[in-house]
């Protein structure tokens, strides 16, 4: 999966969405299982937006945002937006492995 594969024609990914995709590709998060819209919602979650704010930004209903969140959590085997953020944070800031002596 590449940035181009998740970008819809005529739309640009936000910094949070790019970061989410990049970090997922570098780790074991199965981000390729997410649809384009789920990636957009996940990116907005990473920006710290509420469901209502995400709905307004993506021109969808708040109920649809909740539906996408449930799908994201199920596909990534997590239970909350906090777990999504924590997973991405861990993937960014993994400590360097110590050389064995």
Tab-separated table of N, CA and C in Angstrom:
chain	number	residue	atom	x	y	z
A	1	UNK	N	0.846	-1.167	0.000
A	1	UNK	CA	0.000	0.000	0.000
A	1	UNK	C	0.893	1.232	0.000
A	2	UNK	N	0.513	2.237	-0.743
A	2	UNK	CA	1.267	3.479	-0.774
A	2	UNK	C	0.303	4.640	-0.578
A	3	UNK	N	0.875	5.843	-0.421
A	3	UNK	CA	0.020	7.013	-0.267
A	3	UNK	C	-0.935	7.147	-1.447
A	4	UNK	N	-0.427	6.893	-2.640
A	4	UNK	CA	-1.244	7.030	-3.837
A	4	UNK	C	-2.410	6.081	-3.876
A	5	UNK	N	-2.246	4.907	-3.291
A	5	UNK	CA	-3.318	3.919	-3.295
A	5	UNK	C	-4.457	4.291	-2.357
A	6	UNK	N	-4.173	5.083	-1.319
A	6	UNK	CA	-5.235	5.454	-0.400
A	6	UNK	C	-5.787	6.840	-0.677
A	7	UNK	N	-5.182	7.562	-1.588
A	7	UNK	CA	-5.636	8.914	-1.906
A	7	UNK	C	-6.671	8.857	-3.012
A	8	UNK	N	-7.815	9.436	-2.761
A	8	UNK	CA	-8.848	9.517	-3.785
A	8	UNK	C	-8.464	10.601	-4.778
A	9	UNK	N	-8.924	10.457	-5.990
A	9	UNK	CA	-8.632	11.448	-7.021
A	9	UNK	C	-9.114	12.819	-6.563
A	10	UNK	N	-8.230	13.788	-6.622
A	10	UNK	CA	-8.599	15.162	-6.293
A	10	UNK	C	-8.572	15.488	-4.814
A	11	UNK	N	-8.215	14.538	-3.935
A	11	UNK	CA	-8.159	14.838	-2.513
A	11	UNK	C	-6.745	14.657	-2.011
A	12	UNK	N	-6.387	15.441	-1.020
A	12	UNK	CA	-5.072	15.343	-0.399
A	12	UNK	C	-5.230	14.788	1.005
A	13	UNK	N	-4.290	13.968	1.423
A	13	UNK	CA	-4.293	13.449	2.775
A	13	UNK	C	-3.730	14.508	3.710
A	14	UNK	N	-4.262	14.551	4.925
A	14	UNK	CA	-3.734	15.477	5.921
A	14	UNK	C	-2.430	14.932	6.468
A	15	UNK	N	-1.739	15.755	7.212
A	15	UNK	CA	-0.486	15.337	7.829
A	15	UNK	C	-0.737	14.156	8.761
A	16	UNK	N	-1.819	14.212	9.533
A	16	UNK	CA	-2.139	13.123	10.463
A	16	UNK	C	-2.424	11.831	9.705
A	17	UNK	N	-3.151	11.926	8.591
A	17	UNK	CA	-3.455	10.732	7.794
A	17	UNK	C	-2.179	10.151	7.189
A	18	UNK	N	-1.306	11.010	6.677
A	18	UNK	CA	-0.037	10.538	6.113
A	18	UNK	C	0.813	9.858	7.190
A	19	UNK	N	0.868	10.482	8.360
A	19	UNK	CA	1.637	9.927	9.466
A	19	UNK	C	1.075	8.579	9.896
A	20	UNK	N	-0.250	8.502	9.988
A	20	UNK	CA	-0.916	7.265	10.373
A	20	UNK	C	-0.590	6.152	9.391
A	21	UNK	N	-0.678	6.437	8.115
A	21	UNK	CA	-0.403	5.435	7.083
A	21	UNK	C	1.066	5.043	7.112
A	22	UNK	N	1.946	6.041	7.172
A	22	UNK	CA	3.383	5.765	7.173
A	22	UNK	C	3.766	4.881	8.352
A	23	UNK	N	3.271	5.216	9.530
A	23	UNK	CA	3.629	4.460	10.725
A	23	UNK	C	3.012	3.074	10.713
A	24	UNK	N	1.834	2.954	10.172
A	24	UNK	CA	1.194	1.643	10.086
A	24	UNK	C	1.955	0.742	9.129
A	25	UNK	N	2.458	1.309	8.051
A	25	UNK	CA	3.220	0.522	7.093
A	25	UNK	C	4.526	0.028	7.703
A	26	UNK	N	5.084	0.799	8.624
A	26	UNK	CA	6.355	0.435	9.237
A	26	UNK	C	6.188	-0.520	10.418
A	27	UNK	N	4.946	-0.755	10.828
A	27	UNK	CA	4.683	-1.625	11.976
A	27	UNK	C	3.738	-2.734	11.565
A	28	UNK	N	3.250	-3.419	12.576
A	28	UNK	CA	2.371	-4.550	12.300
A	28	UNK	C	0.889	-4.172	12.270
A	29	UNK	N	0.571	-2.886	12.353
A	29	UNK	CA	-0.836	-2.501	12.287
A	29	UNK	C	-1.381	-2.825	10.899
A	30	UNK	N	-2.490	-3.530	10.816
A	30	UNK	CA	-3.030	-3.921	9.510
A	30	UNK	C	-3.834	-2.807	8.846
A	31	UNK	N	-3.177	-1.679	8.573
A	31	UNK	CA	-3.882	-0.527	8.026
A	31	UNK	C	-4.395	-0.766	6.615
A	32	UNK	N	-3.798	-1.741	5.905
A	32	UNK	CA	-4.288	-1.995	4.559
A	32	UNK	C	-5.693	-2.575	4.581
A	33	UNK	N	-6.151	-2.980	5.752
A	33	UNK	CA	-7.508	-3.498	5.881
A	33	UNK	C	-8.544	-2.372	5.948
A	34	UNK	N	-8.094	-1.150	6.181
A	34	UNK	CA	-9.017	-0.024	6.317
A	34	UNK	C	-9.379	0.557	4.958
A	35	UNK	N	-10.646	0.965	4.856
A	35	UNK	CA	-11.100	1.625	3.633
A	35	UNK	C	-10.554	3.053	3.605
A	36	UNK	N	-10.706	3.712	2.480
A	36	UNK	CA	-10.248	5.104	2.347
A	36	UNK	C	-10.933	6.000	3.370
A	37	UNK	N	-12.229	5.818	3.539
A	37	UNK	CA	-12.969	6.653	4.482
A	37	UNK	C	-12.563	6.346	5.923
A	38	UNK	N	-12.304	5.085	6.217
A	38	UNK	CA	-11.850	4.729	7.558
A	38	UNK	C	-10.487	5.342	7.843
A	39	UNK	N	-9.616	5.389	6.854
A	39	UNK	CA	-8.328	6.065	7.018
A	39	UNK	C	-8.520	7.551	7.292
A	40	UNK	N	-9.475	8.168	6.594
A	40	UNK	CA	-9.749	9.586	6.829
A	40	UNK	C	-10.246	9.805	8.254
A	41	UNK	N	-11.170	8.945	8.695
A	41	UNK	CA	-11.704	9.056	10.056
A	41	UNK	C	-10.582	8.823	11.067
A	42	UNK	N	-9.763	7.805	10.843
A	42	UNK	CA	-8.643	7.530	11.751
A	42	UNK	C	-7.687	8.726	11.814
A	43	UNK	N	-7.439	9.344	10.677
A	43	UNK	CA	-6.591	10.527	10.652
A	43	UNK	C	-7.164	11.664	11.472
A	44	UNK	N	-8.476	11.857	11.383
A	44	UNK	CA	-9.127	12.912	12.167
A	44	UNK	C	-9.095	12.582	13.651
A	45	UNK	N	-9.212	11.289	13.994
A	45	UNK	CA	-9.084	10.887	15.398
A	45	UNK	C	-7.690	11.243	15.897
A	46	UNK	N	-6.676	10.990	15.048
A	46	UNK	CA	-5.300	11.300	15.414
A	46	UNK	C	-5.092	12.800	15.601
A	47	UNK	N	-5.909	13.605	14.942
A	47	UNK	CA	-5.839	15.063	15.120
A	47	UNK	C	-6.528	15.492	16.410
A	48	UNK	N	-7.205	14.555	17.084
A	48	UNK	CA	-7.872	14.860	18.345
A	48	UNK	C	-9.288	15.377	18.205
A	49	UNK	N	-9.879	15.216	17.026
A	49	UNK	CA	-11.233	15.722	16.805
A	49	UNK	C	-12.288	14.808	17.411
A	50	UNK	N	-13.392	15.409	17.838
A	50	UNK	CA	-14.538	14.651	18.343
A	50	UNK	C	-15.304	14.052	17.169
A	51	UNK	N	-16.213	13.119	17.475
A	51	UNK	CA	-17.029	12.529	16.412
A	51	UNK	C	-17.824	13.600	15.664
A	52	UNK	N	-18.345	14.560	16.406
A	52	UNK	CA	-19.134	15.627	15.782
A	52	UNK	C	-18.260	16.469	14.846
A	53	UNK	N	-17.062	16.791	15.291
A	53	UNK	CA	-16.150	17.590	14.461
A	53	UNK	C	-15.715	16.798	13.225
A	54	UNK	N	-15.472	15.505	13.395
A	54	UNK	CA	-15.105	14.658	12.258
A	54	UNK	C	-16.241	14.632	11.246
A	55	UNK	N	-17.457	14.480	11.744
A	55	UNK	CA	-18.629	14.460	10.862
A	55	UNK	C	-18.728	15.750	10.059
A	56	UNK	N	-18.519	16.874	10.710
A	56	UNK	CA	-18.586	18.164	10.024
A	56	UNK	C	-17.480	18.311	8.981
A	57	UNK	N	-16.274	17.891	9.320
A	57	UNK	CA	-15.146	18.003	8.385
A	57	UNK	C	-15.308	17.113	7.158
A	58	UNK	N	-15.871	15.901	7.355
A	58	UNK	CA	-15.982	14.939	6.261
A	58	UNK	C	-17.358	14.944	5.588
A	59	UNK	N	-18.238	15.833	6.053
A	59	UNK	CA	-19.583	15.968	5.477
A	59	UNK	C	-20.363	14.656	5.535
A	60	UNK	N	-20.297	14.014	6.709
A	60	UNK	CA	-21.072	12.799	6.964
A	60	UNK	C	-21.771	12.963	8.301
A	61	UNK	N	-22.685	12.052	8.631
A	61	UNK	CA	-23.385	12.162	9.905
A	61	UNK	C	-22.509	11.645	11.043
A	62	UNK	N	-22.843	12.080	12.247
A	62	UNK	CA	-22.109	11.627	13.422
A	62	UNK	C	-22.286	10.116	13.612
A	63	UNK	N	-23.443	9.613	13.267
A	63	UNK	CA	-23.700	8.172	13.355
A	63	UNK	C	-22.789	7.399	12.393
A	64	UNK	N	-22.554	7.949	11.208
A	64	UNK	CA	-21.655	7.315	10.238
A	64	UNK	C	-20.228	7.309	10.774
A	65	UNK	N	-19.828	8.375	11.449
A	65	UNK	CA	-18.496	8.417	12.066
A	65	UNK	C	-18.380	7.296	13.091
A	66	UNK	N	-19.396	7.135	13.922
A	66	UNK	CA	-19.379	6.071	14.928
A	66	UNK	C	-19.296	4.697	14.271
A	67	UNK	N	-19.985	4.527	13.159
A	67	UNK	CA	-19.948	3.272	12.405
A	67	UNK	C	-18.520	3.009	11.913
A	68	UNK	N	-17.890	4.036	11.333
A	68	UNK	CA	-16.520	3.889	10.851
A	68	UNK	C	-15.557	3.601	12.013
A	69	UNK	N	-15.748	4.264	13.139
A	69	UNK	CA	-14.899	4.020	14.311
A	69	UNK	C	-15.008	2.560	14.755
A	70	UNK	N	-16.226	2.052	14.825
A	70	UNK	CA	-16.424	0.648	15.216
A	70	UNK	C	-15.703	-0.290	14.252
A	71	UNK	N	-15.773	0.010	12.953
A	71	UNK	CA	-15.087	-0.819	11.961
A	71	UNK	C	-13.566	-0.739	12.119
A	72	UNK	N	-13.066	0.461	12.362
A	72	UNK	CA	-11.630	0.651	12.556
A	72	UNK	C	-11.157	-0.168	13.752
A	73	UNK	N	-11.875	-0.053	14.871
A	73	UNK	CA	-11.484	-0.757	16.090
A	73	UNK	C	-11.498	-2.266	15.872
A	74	UNK	N	-12.513	-2.738	15.182
A	74	UNK	CA	-12.623	-4.185	14.925
A	74	UNK	C	-11.478	-4.665	14.029
A	75	UNK	N	-11.205	-3.930	12.960
A	75	UNK	CA	-10.164	-4.336	12.013
A	75	UNK	C	-8.775	-4.279	12.628
A	76	UNK	N	-8.541	-3.329	13.525
A	76	UNK	CA	-7.224	-3.180	14.141
A	76	UNK	C	-7.123	-3.909	15.482
A	77	UNK	N	-8.200	-4.561	15.871
A	77	UNK	CA	-8.243	-5.328	17.114
A	77	UNK	C	-7.914	-4.451	18.329
A	78	UNK	N	-8.584	-3.294	18.373
A	78	UNK	CA	-8.454	-2.378	19.505
A	78	UNK	C	-9.851	-2.046	19.996
A	79	UNK	N	-9.944	-1.314	21.104
A	79	UNK	CA	-11.257	-1.059	21.706
A	79	UNK	C	-11.667	0.407	21.784
A	80	UNK	N	-10.736	1.318	21.502
A	80	UNK	CA	-11.083	2.729	21.678
A	80	UNK	C	-10.175	3.630	20.844
A	81	UNK	N	-10.562	4.906	20.750
A	81	UNK	CA	-9.729	5.871	20.037
A	81	UNK	C	-8.424	6.091	20.783
A	82	UNK	N	-8.452	5.952	22.093
A	82	UNK	CA	-7.215	6.056	22.865
A	82	UNK	C	-6.242	4.948	22.483
A	83	UNK	N	-6.759	3.746	22.272
A	83	UNK	CA	-5.913	2.621	21.863
A	83	UNK	C	-5.345	2.859	20.467
A	84	UNK	N	-6.129	3.476	19.592
A	84	UNK	CA	-5.639	3.802	18.246
A	84	UNK	C	-4.477	4.788	18.337
A	85	UNK	N	-4.658	5.819	19.115
A	85	UNK	CA	-3.617	6.833	19.280
A	85	UNK	C	-2.381	6.221	19.938
A	86	UNK	N	-2.587	5.396	20.952
A	86	UNK	CA	-1.466	4.759	21.647
A	86	UNK	C	-0.693	3.840	20.708
A	87	UNK	N	-1.383	3.089	19.878
A	87	UNK	CA	-0.720	2.192	18.927
A	87	UNK	C	0.142	2.975	17.953
A	88	UNK	N	-0.406	4.051	17.446
A	88	UNK	CA	0.364	4.882	16.508
A	88	UNK	C	1.528	5.561	17.213
A	89	UNK	N	1.308	6.023	18.427
A	89	UNK	CA	2.379	6.663	19.192
A	89	UNK	C	3.506	5.676	19.447
A	90	UNK	N	3.163	4.449	19.857
A	90	UNK	CA	4.186	3.421	20.093
A	90	UNK	C	4.968	3.122	18.828
A	91	UNK	N	4.281	3.128	17.688
A	91	UNK	CA	4.971	2.825	16.434
A	91	UNK	C	5.951	3.939	16.050
A	92	UNK	N	5.660	5.167	16.463
A	92	UNK	CA	6.543	6.294	16.169
A	92	UNK	C	7.745	6.299	17.105
A	93	UNK	N	7.506	6.035	18.365
A	93	UNK	CA	8.533	6.199	19.389
A	93	UNK	C	9.004	4.881	19.988
A	94	UNK	N	9.232	3.891	19.158
A	94	UNK	CA	9.784	2.631	19.651
A	94	UNK	C	11.235	2.874	20.044
A	95	UNK	N	11.602	2.425	21.248
A	95	UNK	CA	12.999	2.627	21.666
A	95	UNK	C	13.946	1.817	20.791
A	96	UNK	N	15.137	2.380	20.572
A	96	UNK	CA	16.144	1.671	19.799
A	96	UNK	C	16.589	0.431	20.570
A	97	UNK	N	16.774	-0.662	19.854
A	97	UNK	CA	17.186	-1.900	20.502
A	97	UNK	C	18.634	-1.787	20.947
A	98	UNK	N	18.899	-2.252	22.159
A	98	UNK	CA	20.245	-2.256	22.709
A	98	UNK	C	21.043	-3.397	22.095
A	99	UNK	N	22.271	-3.149	21.699
A	99	UNK	CA	23.090	-4.250	21.177
A	99	UNK	C	23.378	-5.255	22.289
A	100	UNK	N	23.281	-6.533	21.983
A	100	UNK	CA	23.537	-7.550	22.994
A	100	UNK	C	25.029	-7.773	23.139
A	101	UNK	N	25.435	-7.960	24.411
A	101	UNK	CA	26.850	-8.138	24.649
A	101	UNK	C	27.220	-9.576	24.890
